[in-house]
Amino acid sequence: MEAINPSWTDLSRSLGLIGVVLGLSVWQRLGVTQDLLVATLRTVVQLLLVGLILKSVFELESAWAELGILLLMGSIAALEAANRLGVPLLQSLPTLAGAIFLASGLTLVYVMQVIIHPPIWYDPHYVIPVAGMVLGNAMNAAALSAERLYATLQTLRPEIEARLVLGASPSQVCAPHVRTALRAGLIPTINSMMVVGVVSLPGAMTGQILAGADPTVAAKYQIVVMLMLAFTNAVTALLVTSMLSRRCFTPAWQLRLPGEP
């Protein structure tokens, strides 16, 4: 079975679906009509542009071109995660970027070399799709865990400062809050793993089935995907919470959150 290639006419008909959403937004005065229009335009342009770029990269079969794509994807992921926090970029971006690149790199190397074994180690048909899933999840885990850590430290500031005055070290004070933030970064992954294949068929598995792959083969790949994403999210959240919690205290053991003088 070969994958059905939707024509441009078919693709244009899919816009009817978002038209209904736009109509609902106007009818209920949701105030998101402009955001929906911008999001739809970006979705169409970005995906078509990515498709053309990836087609060229696949044809080139160049490790350097592939590395450039991966670095660009990772940089955008780190920037997007940092933007979600609402703090000065320079105070969060280096930490988030380091965590995302390290966790994603470890995952990608392990999956490619230990599990999938592509004929060419840098085969873009395998590396880029896997990297896209890994980086997207690492971005979410980094943003969720960092946001929870900052929010918790801000909310419990009087208690934290009182413990510091009584002689507790920053690591002792932060330990339970780091665990809370780490848990927050993992909850979406755990929830997805609980219902995968029962409530929903994930995108990777669905795409393979639509492309004509044996459903059992697609299921095997999806198992690998779910486990590698759990690893990526755990490592990313651990790195982010550990490094950011240290940066929230001065050498004199004073709590200083991002953006504060």
PDB file of N, CA and C in Angstrom, residues 56-158:
ATOM      1  N   SER A  56      15.583  18.935   0.139  1.00  0.00           N
ATOM      2  CA  SER A  56      16.922  19.271  -0.351  1.00  0.00           C
ATOM      3  C   SER A  56      18.006  18.604   0.492  1.00  0.00           C
ATOM      4  N   VAL A  57      17.819  18.586   1.816  1.00  0.00           N
ATOM      5  CA  VAL A  57      18.797  17.949   2.702  1.00  0.00           C
ATOM      6  C   VAL A  57      18.873  16.453   2.440  1.00  0.00           C
ATOM      7  N   PHE A  58      17.724  15.828   2.237  1.00  0.00           N
ATOM      8  CA  PHE A  58      17.703  14.384   1.953  1.00  0.00           C
ATOM      9  C   PHE A  58      18.438  14.076   0.656  1.00  0.00           C
ATOM     10  N   GLU A  59      18.259  14.947  -0.329  1.00  0.00           N
ATOM     11  CA  GLU A  59      18.918  14.714  -1.624  1.00  0.00           C
ATOM     12  C   GLU A  59      20.421  14.944  -1.534  1.00  0.00           C
ATOM     13  N   LEU A  60      20.831  15.900  -0.692  1.00  0.00           N
ATOM     14  CA  LEU A  60      22.262  16.190  -0.547  1.00  0.00           C
ATOM     15  C   LEU A  60      23.007  15.063   0.162  1.00  0.00           C
ATOM     16  N   GLU A  61      22.341  14.455   1.157  1.00  0.00           N
ATOM     17  CA  GLU A  61      22.964  13.422   1.987  1.00  0.00           C
ATOM     18  C   GLU A  61      24.288  13.929   2.569  1.00  0.00           C
ATOM     19  N   SER A  62      24.248  15.141   3.099  1.00  0.00           N
ATOM     20  CA  SER A  62      25.430  15.771   3.680  1.00  0.00           C
ATOM     21  C   SER A  62      25.286  15.850   5.189  1.00  0.00           C
ATOM     22  N   ALA A  63      26.269  15.323   5.912  1.00  0.00           N
ATOM     23  CA  ALA A  63      26.234  15.377   7.372  1.00  0.00           C
ATOM     24  C   ALA A  63      26.292  16.818   7.868  1.00  0.00           C
ATOM     25  N   TRP A  64      27.023  17.686   7.157  1.00  0.00           N
ATOM     26  CA  TRP A  64      27.149  19.080   7.574  1.00  0.00           C
ATOM     27  C   TRP A  64      25.828  19.825   7.420  1.00  0.00           C
ATOM     28  N   ALA A  65      25.128  19.578   6.328  1.00  0.00           N
ATOM     29  CA  ALA A  65      23.825  20.215   6.129  1.00  0.00           C
ATOM     30  C   ALA A  65      22.846  19.746   7.199  1.00  0.00           C
ATOM     31  N   GLU A  66      22.928  18.477   7.515  1.00  0.00           N
ATOM     32  CA  GLU A  66      22.059  17.923   8.548  1.00  0.00           C
ATOM     33  C   GLU A  66      22.384  18.524   9.914  1.00  0.00           C
ATOM     34  N   LEU A  67      23.668  18.687  10.208  1.00  0.00           N
ATOM     35  CA  LEU A  67      24.073  19.288  11.472  1.00  0.00           C
ATOM     36  C   LEU A  67      23.560  20.715  11.579  1.00  0.00           C
ATOM     37  N   GLY A  68      23.616  21.452  10.479  1.00  0.00           N
ATOM     38  CA  GLY A  68      23.094  22.814  10.480  1.00  0.00           C
ATOM     39  C   GLY A  68      21.610  22.854  10.802  1.00  0.00           C
ATOM     40  N   ILE A  69      20.854  21.928  10.216  1.00  0.00           N
ATOM     41  CA  ILE A  69      19.417  21.850  10.494  1.00  0.00           C
ATOM     42  C   ILE A  69      19.175  21.555  11.969  1.00  0.00           C
ATOM     43  N   LEU A  70      19.925  20.603  12.522  1.00  0.00           N
ATOM     44  CA  LEU A  70      19.740  20.216  13.920  1.00  0.00           C
ATOM     45  C   LEU A  70      20.084  21.371  14.868  1.00  0.00           C
ATOM     46  N   LEU A  71      21.165  22.096  14.566  1.00  0.00           N
ATOM     47  CA  LEU A  71      21.539  23.236  15.402  1.00  0.00           C
ATOM     48  C   LEU A  71      20.479  24.330  15.347  1.00  0.00           C
ATOM     49  N   LEU A  72      19.922  24.558  14.165  1.00  0.00           N
ATOM     50  CA  LEU A  72      18.869  25.559  14.022  1.00  0.00           C
ATOM     51  C   LEU A  72      17.632  25.153  14.808  1.00  0.00           C
ATOM     52  N   MET A  73      17.240  23.885  14.685  1.00  0.00           N
ATOM     53  CA  MET A  73      16.067  23.384  15.411  1.00  0.00           C
ATOM     54  C   MET A  73      16.273  23.500  16.917  1.00  0.00           C
ATOM     55  N   GLY A  74      17.452  23.109  17.387  1.00  0.00           N
ATOM     56  CA  GLY A  74      17.731  23.177  18.812  1.00  0.00           C
ATOM     57  C   GLY A  74      17.757  24.602  19.341  1.00  0.00           C
ATOM     58  N   SER A  75      18.319  25.512  18.550  1.00  0.00           N
ATOM     59  CA  SER A  75      18.380  26.912  18.963  1.00  0.00           C
ATOM     60  C   SER A  75      16.984  27.522  19.067  1.00  0.00           C
ATOM     61  N   ILE A  76      16.136  27.211  18.109  1.00  0.00           N
ATOM     62  CA  ILE A  76      14.759  27.715  18.147  1.00  0.00           C
ATOM     63  C   ILE A  76      14.013  27.134  19.346  1.00  0.00           C
ATOM     64  N   ALA A  77      14.232  25.844  19.626  1.00  0.00           N
ATOM     65  CA  ALA A  77      13.589  25.202  20.774  1.00  0.00           C
ATOM     66  C   ALA A  77      13.998  25.877  22.072  1.00  0.00           C
ATOM     67  N   ALA A  78      15.290  26.149  22.228  1.00  0.00           N
ATOM     68  CA  ALA A  78      15.784  26.793  23.447  1.00  0.00           C
ATOM     69  C   ALA A  78      15.228  28.211  23.580  1.00  0.00           C
ATOM     70  N   LEU A  79      15.201  28.943  22.468  1.00  0.00           N
ATOM     71  CA  LEU A  79      14.693  30.315  22.490  1.00  0.00           C
ATOM     72  C   LEU A  79      13.211  30.338  22.837  1.00  0.00           C
ATOM     73  N   GLU A  80      12.451  29.406  22.273  1.00  0.00           N
ATOM     74  CA  GLU A  80      11.023  29.352  22.557  1.00  0.00           C
ATOM     75  C   GLU A  80      10.771  29.001  24.027  1.00  0.00           C
ATOM     76  N   ALA A  81      11.543  28.047  24.557  1.00  0.00           N
ATOM     77  CA  ALA A  81      11.390  27.683  25.974  1.00  0.00           C
ATOM     78  C   ALA A  81      11.704  28.871  26.869  1.00  0.00           C
ATOM     79  N   ALA A  82      12.770  29.611  26.546  1.00  0.00           N
ATOM     80  CA  ALA A  82      13.145  30.771  27.355  1.00  0.00           C
ATOM     81  C   ALA A  82      12.092  31.877  27.272  1.00  0.00           C
ATOM     82  N   ASN A  83      11.509  32.066  26.098  1.00  0.00           N
ATOM     83  CA  ASN A  83      10.503  33.114  25.937  1.00  0.00           C
ATOM     84  C   ASN A  83       9.257  32.851  26.777  1.00  0.00           C
ATOM     85  N   ARG A  84       8.968  31.581  27.025  1.00  0.00           N
ATOM     86  CA  ARG A  84       7.770  31.246  27.795  1.00  0.00           C
ATOM     87  C   ARG A  84       7.879  31.636  29.262  1.00  0.00           C
ATOM     88  N   LEU A  85       9.086  31.847  29.748  1.00  0.00           N
ATOM     89  CA  LEU A  85       9.284  32.089  31.172  1.00  0.00           C
ATOM     90  C   LEU A  85       9.023  33.530  31.576  1.00  0.00           C
ATOM     91  N   GLY A  86       9.104  34.460  30.630  1.00  0.00           N
ATOM     92  CA  GLY A  86       8.877  35.852  30.948  1.00  0.00           C
ATOM     93  C   GLY A  86       9.961  36.471  31.799  1.00  0.00           C
ATOM     94  N   VAL A  87      11.186  35.961  31.678  1.00  0.00           N
ATOM     95  CA  VAL A  87      12.331  36.523  32.408  1.00  0.00           C
ATOM     96  C   VAL A  87      13.370  36.952  31.382  1.00  0.00           C
ATOM     97  N   PRO A  88      14.345  37.788  31.768  1.00  0.00           N
ATOM     98  CA  PRO A  88      15.390  38.204  30.821  1.00  0.00           C
ATOM     99  C   PRO A  88      16.059  37.008  30.167  1.00  0.00           C
ATOM    100  N   LEU A  89      16.189  37.058  28.843  1.00  0.00           N
ATOM    101  CA  LEU A  89      16.713  35.916  28.094  1.00  0.00           C
ATOM    102  C   LEU A  89      18.104  35.491  28.557  1.00  0.00           C
ATOM    103  N   LEU A  90      18.964  36.465  28.801  1.00  0.00           N
ATOM    104  CA  LEU A  90      20.337  36.141  29.163  1.00  0.00           C
ATOM    105  C   LEU A  90      20.435  35.406  30.490  1.00  0.00           C
ATOM    106  N   GLN A  91      19.395  35.493  31.312  1.00  0.00           N
ATOM    107  CA  GLN A  91      19.412  34.830  32.610  1.00  0.00           C
ATOM    108  C   GLN A  91      18.867  33.407  32.549  1.00  0.00           C
ATOM    109  N   SER A  92      18.284  33.023  31.431  1.00  0.00           N
ATOM    110  CA  SER A  92      17.702  31.675  31.337  1.00  0.00           C
ATOM    111  C   SER A  92      18.118  30.923  30.075  1.00  0.00           C
ATOM    112  N   LEU A  93      18.346  31.649  28.978  1.00  0.00           N
ATOM    113  CA  LEU A  93      18.609  30.985  27.701  1.00  0.00           C
ATOM    114  C   LEU A  93      19.834  30.073  27.721  1.00  0.00           C
ATOM    115  N   PRO A  94      20.995  30.510  28.247  1.00  0.00           N
ATOM    116  CA  PRO A  94      22.154  29.607  28.234  1.00  0.00           C
ATOM    117  C   PRO A  94      21.895  28.288  28.960  1.00  0.00           C
ATOM    118  N   THR A  95      21.226  28.358  30.104  1.00  0.00           N
ATOM    119  CA  THR A  95      20.928  27.145  30.867  1.00  0.00           C
ATOM    120  C   THR A  95      19.960  26.242  30.112  1.00  0.00           C
ATOM    121  N   LEU A  96      18.890  26.814  29.585  1.00  0.00           N
ATOM    122  CA  LEU A  96      17.905  26.016  28.857  1.00  0.00           C
ATOM    123  C   LEU A  96      18.512  25.418  27.595  1.00  0.00           C
ATOM    124  N   ALA A  97      19.306  26.211  26.880  1.00  0.00           N
ATOM    125  CA  ALA A  97      19.936  25.706  25.658  1.00  0.00           C
ATOM    126  C   ALA A  97      20.881  24.556  25.973  1.00  0.00           C
ATOM    127  N   GLY A  98      21.688  24.707  27.018  1.00  0.00           N
ATOM    128  CA  GLY A  98      22.612  23.642  27.390  1.00  0.00           C
ATOM    129  C   GLY A  98      21.886  22.367  27.750  1.00  0.00           C
ATOM    130  N   ALA A  99      20.806  22.481  28.530  1.00  0.00           N
ATOM    131  CA  ALA A  99      20.043  21.302  28.939  1.00  0.00           C
ATOM    132  C   ALA A  99      19.375  20.630  27.749  1.00  0.00           C
ATOM    133  N   ILE A 100      18.777  21.433  26.875  1.00  0.00           N
ATOM    134  CA  ILE A 100      18.071  20.872  25.718  1.00  0.00           C
ATOM    135  C   ILE A 100      19.039  20.176  24.769  1.00  0.00           C
ATOM    136  N   PHE A 101      20.166  20.819  24.464  1.00  0.00           N
ATOM    137  CA  PHE A 101      21.126  20.222  23.541  1.00  0.00           C
ATOM    138  C   PHE A 101      21.754  18.956  24.133  1.00  0.00           C
ATOM    139  N   LEU A 102      22.089  18.987  25.418  1.00  0.00           N
ATOM    140  CA  LEU A 102      22.730  17.823  26.031  1.00  0.00           C
ATOM    141  C   LEU A 102      21.770  16.641  26.107  1.00  0.00           C
ATOM    142  N   ALA A 103      20.570  16.863  26.614  1.00  0.00           N
ATOM    143  CA  ALA A 103      19.599  15.779  26.740  1.00  0.00           C
ATOM    144  C   ALA A 103      19.199  15.230  25.377  1.00  0.00           C
ATOM    145  N   SER A 104      18.955  16.129  24.425  1.00  0.00           N
ATOM    146  CA  SER A 104      18.551  15.689  23.081  1.00  0.00           C
ATOM    147  C   SER A 104      19.685  14.964  22.377  1.00  0.00           C
ATOM    148  N   GLY A 105      20.910  15.456  22.539  1.00  0.00           N
ATOM    149  CA  GLY A 105      22.058  14.806  21.913  1.00  0.00           C
ATOM    150  C   GLY A 105      22.271  13.403  22.440  1.00  0.00           C
ATOM    151  N   LEU A 106      22.188  13.228  23.746  1.00  0.00           N
ATOM    152  CA  LEU A 106      22.344  11.901  24.341  1.00  0.00           C
ATOM    153  C   LEU A 106      21.275  10.951  23.814  1.00  0.00           C
ATOM    154  N   THR A 107      20.044  11.432  23.771  1.00  0.00           N
ATOM    155  CA  THR A 107      18.937  10.595  23.286  1.00  0.00           C
ATOM    156  C   THR A 107      19.131  10.212  21.834  1.00  0.00           C
ATOM    157  N   LEU A 108      19.484  11.186  21.016  1.00  0.00           N
ATOM    158  CA  LEU A 108      19.617  10.949  19.578  1.00  0.00           C
ATOM    159  C   LEU A 108      20.727   9.941  19.282  1.00  0.00           C
ATOM    160  N   VAL A 109      21.874  10.111  19.929  1.00  0.00           N
ATOM    161  CA  VAL A 109      22.995   9.195  19.695  1.00  0.00           C
ATOM    162  C   VAL A 109      22.628   7.777  20.124  1.00  0.00           C
ATOM    163  N   TYR A 110      22.004   7.646  21.284  1.00  0.00           N
ATOM    164  CA  TYR A 110      21.649   6.310  21.785  1.00  0.00           C
ATOM    165  C   TYR A 110      20.637   5.625  20.866  1.00  0.00           C
ATOM    166  N   VAL A 111      19.584   6.361  20.502  1.00  0.00           N
ATOM    167  CA  VAL A 111      18.530   5.771  19.668  1.00  0.00           C
ATOM    168  C   VAL A 111      19.066   5.379  18.293  1.00  0.00           C
ATOM    169  N   MET A 112      19.867   6.252  17.691  1.00  0.00           N
ATOM    170  CA  MET A 112      20.381   5.974  16.355  1.00  0.00           C
ATOM    171  C   MET A 112      21.390   4.825  16.359  1.00  0.00           C
ATOM    172  N   GLN A 113      22.289   4.806  17.309  1.00  0.00           N
ATOM    173  CA  GLN A 113      23.393   3.860  17.275  1.00  0.00           C
ATOM    174  C   GLN A 113      23.096   2.548  17.991  1.00  0.00           C
ATOM    175  N   VAL A 114      22.205   2.568  18.969  1.00  0.00           N
ATOM    176  CA  VAL A 114      21.952   1.368  19.761  1.00  0.00           C
ATOM    177  C   VAL A 114      20.656   0.675  19.368  1.00  0.00           C
ATOM    178  N   ILE A 115      19.669   1.449  18.904  1.00  0.00           N
ATOM    179  CA  ILE A 115      18.345   0.863  18.659  1.00  0.00           C
ATOM    180  C   ILE A 115      18.019   0.733  17.173  1.00  0.00           C
ATOM    181  N   ILE A 116      18.101   1.833  16.433  1.00  0.00           N
ATOM    182  CA  ILE A 116      17.638   1.824  15.033  1.00  0.00           C
ATOM    183  C   ILE A 116      18.691   1.305  14.066  1.00  0.00           C
ATOM    184  N   HIS A 117      19.941   1.636  14.255  1.00  0.00           N
ATOM    185  CA  HIS A 117      21.043   1.213  13.377  1.00  0.00           C
ATOM    186  C   HIS A 117      20.790   1.567  11.907  1.00  0.00           C
ATOM    187  N   PRO A 118      20.663   2.839  11.545  1.00  0.00           N
ATOM    188  CA  PRO A 118      20.449   3.178  10.134  1.00  0.00           C
ATOM    189  C   PRO A 118      21.659   2.782   9.297  1.00  0.00           C
ATOM    190  N   PRO A 119      21.455   2.482   8.000  1.00  0.00           N
ATOM    191  CA  PRO A 119      22.573   2.081   7.130  1.00  0.00           C
ATOM    192  C   PRO A 119      23.710   3.094   7.134  1.00  0.00           C
ATOM    193  N   ILE A 120      23.352   4.383   7.132  1.00  0.00           N
ATOM    194  CA  ILE A 120      24.324   5.468   7.251  1.00  0.00           C
ATOM    195  C   ILE A 120      24.041   6.158   8.580  1.00  0.00           C
ATOM    196  N   TRP A 121      25.055   6.326   9.425  1.00  0.00           N
ATOM    197  CA  TRP A 121      24.817   6.798  10.785  1.00  0.00           C
ATOM    198  C   TRP A 121      24.145   8.156  10.851  1.00  0.00           C
ATOM    199  N   TYR A 122      24.328   8.972   9.797  1.00  0.00           N
ATOM    200  CA  TYR A 122      23.707  10.294   9.797  1.00  0.00           C
ATOM    201  C   TYR A 122      22.534  10.369   8.813  1.00  0.00           C
ATOM    202  N   ASP A 123      21.949   9.234   8.477  1.00  0.00           N
ATOM    203  CA  ASP A 123      20.849   9.192   7.511  1.00  0.00           C
ATOM    204  C   ASP A 123      19.751  10.176   7.931  1.00  0.00           C
ATOM    205  N   PRO A 124      19.535  11.251   7.166  1.00  0.00           N
ATOM    206  CA  PRO A 124      18.564  12.280   7.570  1.00  0.00           C
ATOM    207  C   PRO A 124      17.124  11.776   7.630  1.00  0.00           C
ATOM    208  N   HIS A 125      16.818  10.688   6.893  1.00  0.00           N
ATOM    209  CA  HIS A 125      15.465  10.147   6.933  1.00  0.00           C
ATOM    210  C   HIS A 125      15.106   9.644   8.332  1.00  0.00           C
ATOM    211  N   TYR A 126      16.097   9.287   9.108  1.00  0.00           N
ATOM    212  CA  TYR A 126      15.877   8.830  10.474  1.00  0.00           C
ATOM    213  C   TYR A 126      16.228   9.919  11.488  1.00  0.00           C
ATOM    214  N   VAL A 127      17.389  10.542  11.311  1.00  0.00           N
ATOM    215  CA  VAL A 127      17.911  11.456  12.321  1.00  0.00           C
ATOM    216  C   VAL A 127      17.019  12.688  12.493  1.00  0.00           C
ATOM    217  N   ILE A 128      16.630  13.329  11.415  1.00  0.00           N
ATOM    218  CA  ILE A 128      15.891  14.582  11.522  1.00  0.00           C
ATOM    219  C   ILE A 128      14.493  14.395  12.115  1.00  0.00           C
ATOM    220  N   PRO A 129      13.695  13.393  11.666  1.00  0.00           N
ATOM    221  CA  PRO A 129      12.388  13.212  12.314  1.00  0.00           C
ATOM    222  C   PRO A 129      12.507  12.890  13.798  1.00  0.00           C
ATOM    223  N   VAL A 130      13.454  12.015  14.156  1.00  0.00           N
ATOM    224  CA  VAL A 130      13.644  11.678  15.571  1.00  0.00           C
ATOM    225  C   VAL A 130      14.086  12.913  16.347  1.00  0.00           C
ATOM    226  N   ALA A 131      15.020  13.679  15.783  1.00  0.00           N
ATOM    227  CA  ALA A 131      15.493  14.891  16.452  1.00  0.00           C
ATOM    228  C   ALA A 131      14.356  15.896  16.648  1.00  0.00           C
ATOM    229  N   GLY A 132      13.473  15.995  15.677  1.00  0.00           N
ATOM    230  CA  GLY A 132      12.348  16.918  15.808  1.00  0.00           C
ATOM    231  C   GLY A 132      11.453  16.563  16.987  1.00  0.00           C
ATOM    232  N   MET A 133      11.160  15.262  17.139  1.00  0.00           N
ATOM    233  CA  MET A 133      10.335  14.833  18.270  1.00  0.00           C
ATOM    234  C   MET A 133      11.054  15.061  19.590  1.00  0.00           C
ATOM    235  N   VAL A 134      12.331  14.727  19.614  1.00  0.00           N
ATOM    236  CA  VAL A 134      13.118  14.857  20.842  1.00  0.00           C
ATOM    237  C   VAL A 134      13.226  16.324  21.266  1.00  0.00           C
ATOM    238  N   LEU A 135      13.580  17.195  20.330  1.00  0.00           N
ATOM    239  CA  LEU A 135      13.756  18.612  20.655  1.00  0.00           C
ATOM    240  C   LEU A 135      12.446  19.268  21.077  1.00  0.00           C
ATOM    241  N   GLY A 136      11.356  18.911  20.413  1.00  0.00           N
ATOM    242  CA  GLY A 136      10.063  19.480  20.781  1.00  0.00           C
ATOM    243  C   GLY A 136       9.666  19.131  22.203  1.00  0.00           C
ATOM    244  N   ASN A 137       9.896  17.886  22.590  1.00  0.00           N
ATOM    245  CA  ASN A 137       9.552  17.467  23.948  1.00  0.00           C
ATOM    246  C   ASN A 137      10.521  18.035  24.976  1.00  0.00           C
ATOM    247  N   ALA A 138      11.808  18.116  24.608  1.00  0.00           N
ATOM    248  CA  ALA A 138      12.785  18.721  25.522  1.00  0.00           C
ATOM    249  C   ALA A 138      12.438  20.181  25.769  1.00  0.00           C
ATOM    250  N   MET A 139      11.986  20.875  24.747  1.00  0.00           N
ATOM    251  CA  MET A 139      11.583  22.279  24.888  1.00  0.00           C
ATOM    252  C   MET A 139      10.442  22.408  25.893  1.00  0.00           C
ATOM    253  N   ASN A 140       9.429  21.560  25.760  1.00  0.00           N
ATOM    254  CA  ASN A 140       8.292  21.623  26.676  1.00  0.00           C
ATOM    255  C   ASN A 140       8.694  21.272  28.107  1.00  0.00           C
ATOM    256  N   ALA A 141       9.531  20.235  28.257  1.00  0.00           N
ATOM    257  CA  ALA A 141       9.966  19.832  29.593  1.00  0.00           C
ATOM    258  C   ALA A 141      10.787  20.936  30.257  1.00  0.00           C
ATOM    259  N   ALA A 142      11.650  21.581  29.477  1.00  0.00           N
ATOM    260  CA  ALA A 142      12.471  22.671  30.011  1.00  0.00           C
ATOM    261  C   ALA A 142      11.600  23.836  30.461  1.00  0.00           C
ATOM    262  N   ALA A 143      10.639  24.222  29.630  1.00  0.00           N
ATOM    263  CA  ALA A 143       9.784  25.358  29.960  1.00  0.00           C
ATOM    264  C   ALA A 143       8.898  25.056  31.174  1.00  0.00           C
ATOM    265  N   LEU A 144       8.311  23.862  31.211  1.00  0.00           N
ATOM    266  CA  LEU A 144       7.417  23.499  32.312  1.00  0.00           C
ATOM    267  C   LEU A 144       8.154  23.447  33.646  1.00  0.00           C
ATOM    268  N   SER A 145       9.298  22.778  33.648  1.00  0.00           N
ATOM    269  CA  SER A 145      10.034  22.621  34.901  1.00  0.00           C
ATOM    270  C   SER A 145      10.601  23.957  35.384  1.00  0.00           C
ATOM    271  N   ALA A 146      11.118  24.766  34.472  1.00  0.00           N
ATOM    272  CA  ALA A 146      11.665  26.069  34.861  1.00  0.00           C
ATOM    273  C   ALA A 146      10.559  26.992  35.367  1.00  0.00           C
ATOM    274  N   GLU A 147       9.446  26.991  34.683  1.00  0.00           N
ATOM    275  CA  GLU A 147       8.335  27.842  35.097  1.00  0.00           C
ATOM    276  C   GLU A 147       7.832  27.439  36.482  1.00  0.00           C
ATOM    277  N   ARG A 148       7.703  26.137  36.728  1.00  0.00           N
ATOM    278  CA  ARG A 148       7.246  25.673  38.037  1.00  0.00           C
ATOM    279  C   ARG A 148       8.258  26.020  39.133  1.00  0.00           C
ATOM    280  N   LEU A 149       9.539  25.882  38.838  1.00  0.00           N
ATOM    281  CA  LEU A 149      10.567  26.199  39.824  1.00  0.00           C
ATOM    282  C   LEU A 149      10.513  27.680  40.209  1.00  0.00           C
ATOM    283  N   TYR A 150      10.481  28.561  39.225  1.00  0.00           N
ATOM    284  CA  TYR A 150      10.438  30.003  39.508  1.00  0.00           C
ATOM    285  C   TYR A 150       9.164  30.374  40.274  1.00  0.00           C
ATOM    286  N   ALA A 151       8.035  29.802  39.855  1.00  0.00           N
ATOM    287  CA  ALA A 151       6.762  30.125  40.503  1.00  0.00           C
ATOM    288  C   ALA A 151       6.761  29.662  41.956  1.00  0.00           C
ATOM    289  N   THR A 152       7.307  28.483  42.197  1.00  0.00           N
ATOM    290  CA  THR A 152       7.343  27.954  43.564  1.00  0.00           C
ATOM    291  C   THR A 152       8.251  28.791  44.451  1.00  0.00           C
ATOM    292  N   LEU A 153       9.426  29.144  43.946  1.00  0.00           N
ATOM    293  CA  LEU A 153      10.356  29.949  44.737  1.00  0.00           C
ATOM    294  C   LEU A 153       9.769  31.326  45.051  1.00  0.00           C
ATOM    295  N   GLN A 154       9.029  31.886  44.096  1.00  0.00           N
ATOM    296  CA  GLN A 154       8.417  33.202  44.318  1.00  0.00           C
ATOM    297  C   GLN A 154       7.288  33.098  45.339  1.00  0.00           C
ATOM    298  N   THR A 155       6.453  32.066  45.215  1.00  0.00           N
ATOM    299  CA  THR A 155       5.321  31.904  46.122  1.00  0.00           C
ATOM    300  C   THR A 155       5.773  31.641  47.557  1.00  0.00           C
ATOM    301  N   LEU A 156       6.788  30.810  47.704  1.00  0.00           N
ATOM    302  CA  LEU A 156       7.257  30.406  49.037  1.00  0.00           C
ATOM    303  C   LEU A 156       8.464  31.216  49.498  1.00  0.00           C
ATOM    304  N   ARG A 157       8.628  32.382  48.939  1.00  0.00           N
ATOM    305  CA  ARG A 157       9.815  33.181  49.254  1.00  0.00           C
ATOM    306  C   ARG A 157       9.990  33.463  50.754  1.00  0.00           C
ATOM    307  N   PRO A 158       8.952  33.893  51.469  1.00  0.00           N
ATOM    308  CA  PRO A 158       9.148  34.148  52.906  1.00  0.00           C
ATOM    309  C   PRO A 158       9.652  32.917  53.655  1.00  0.00           C
TER     310      PRO A 158
END
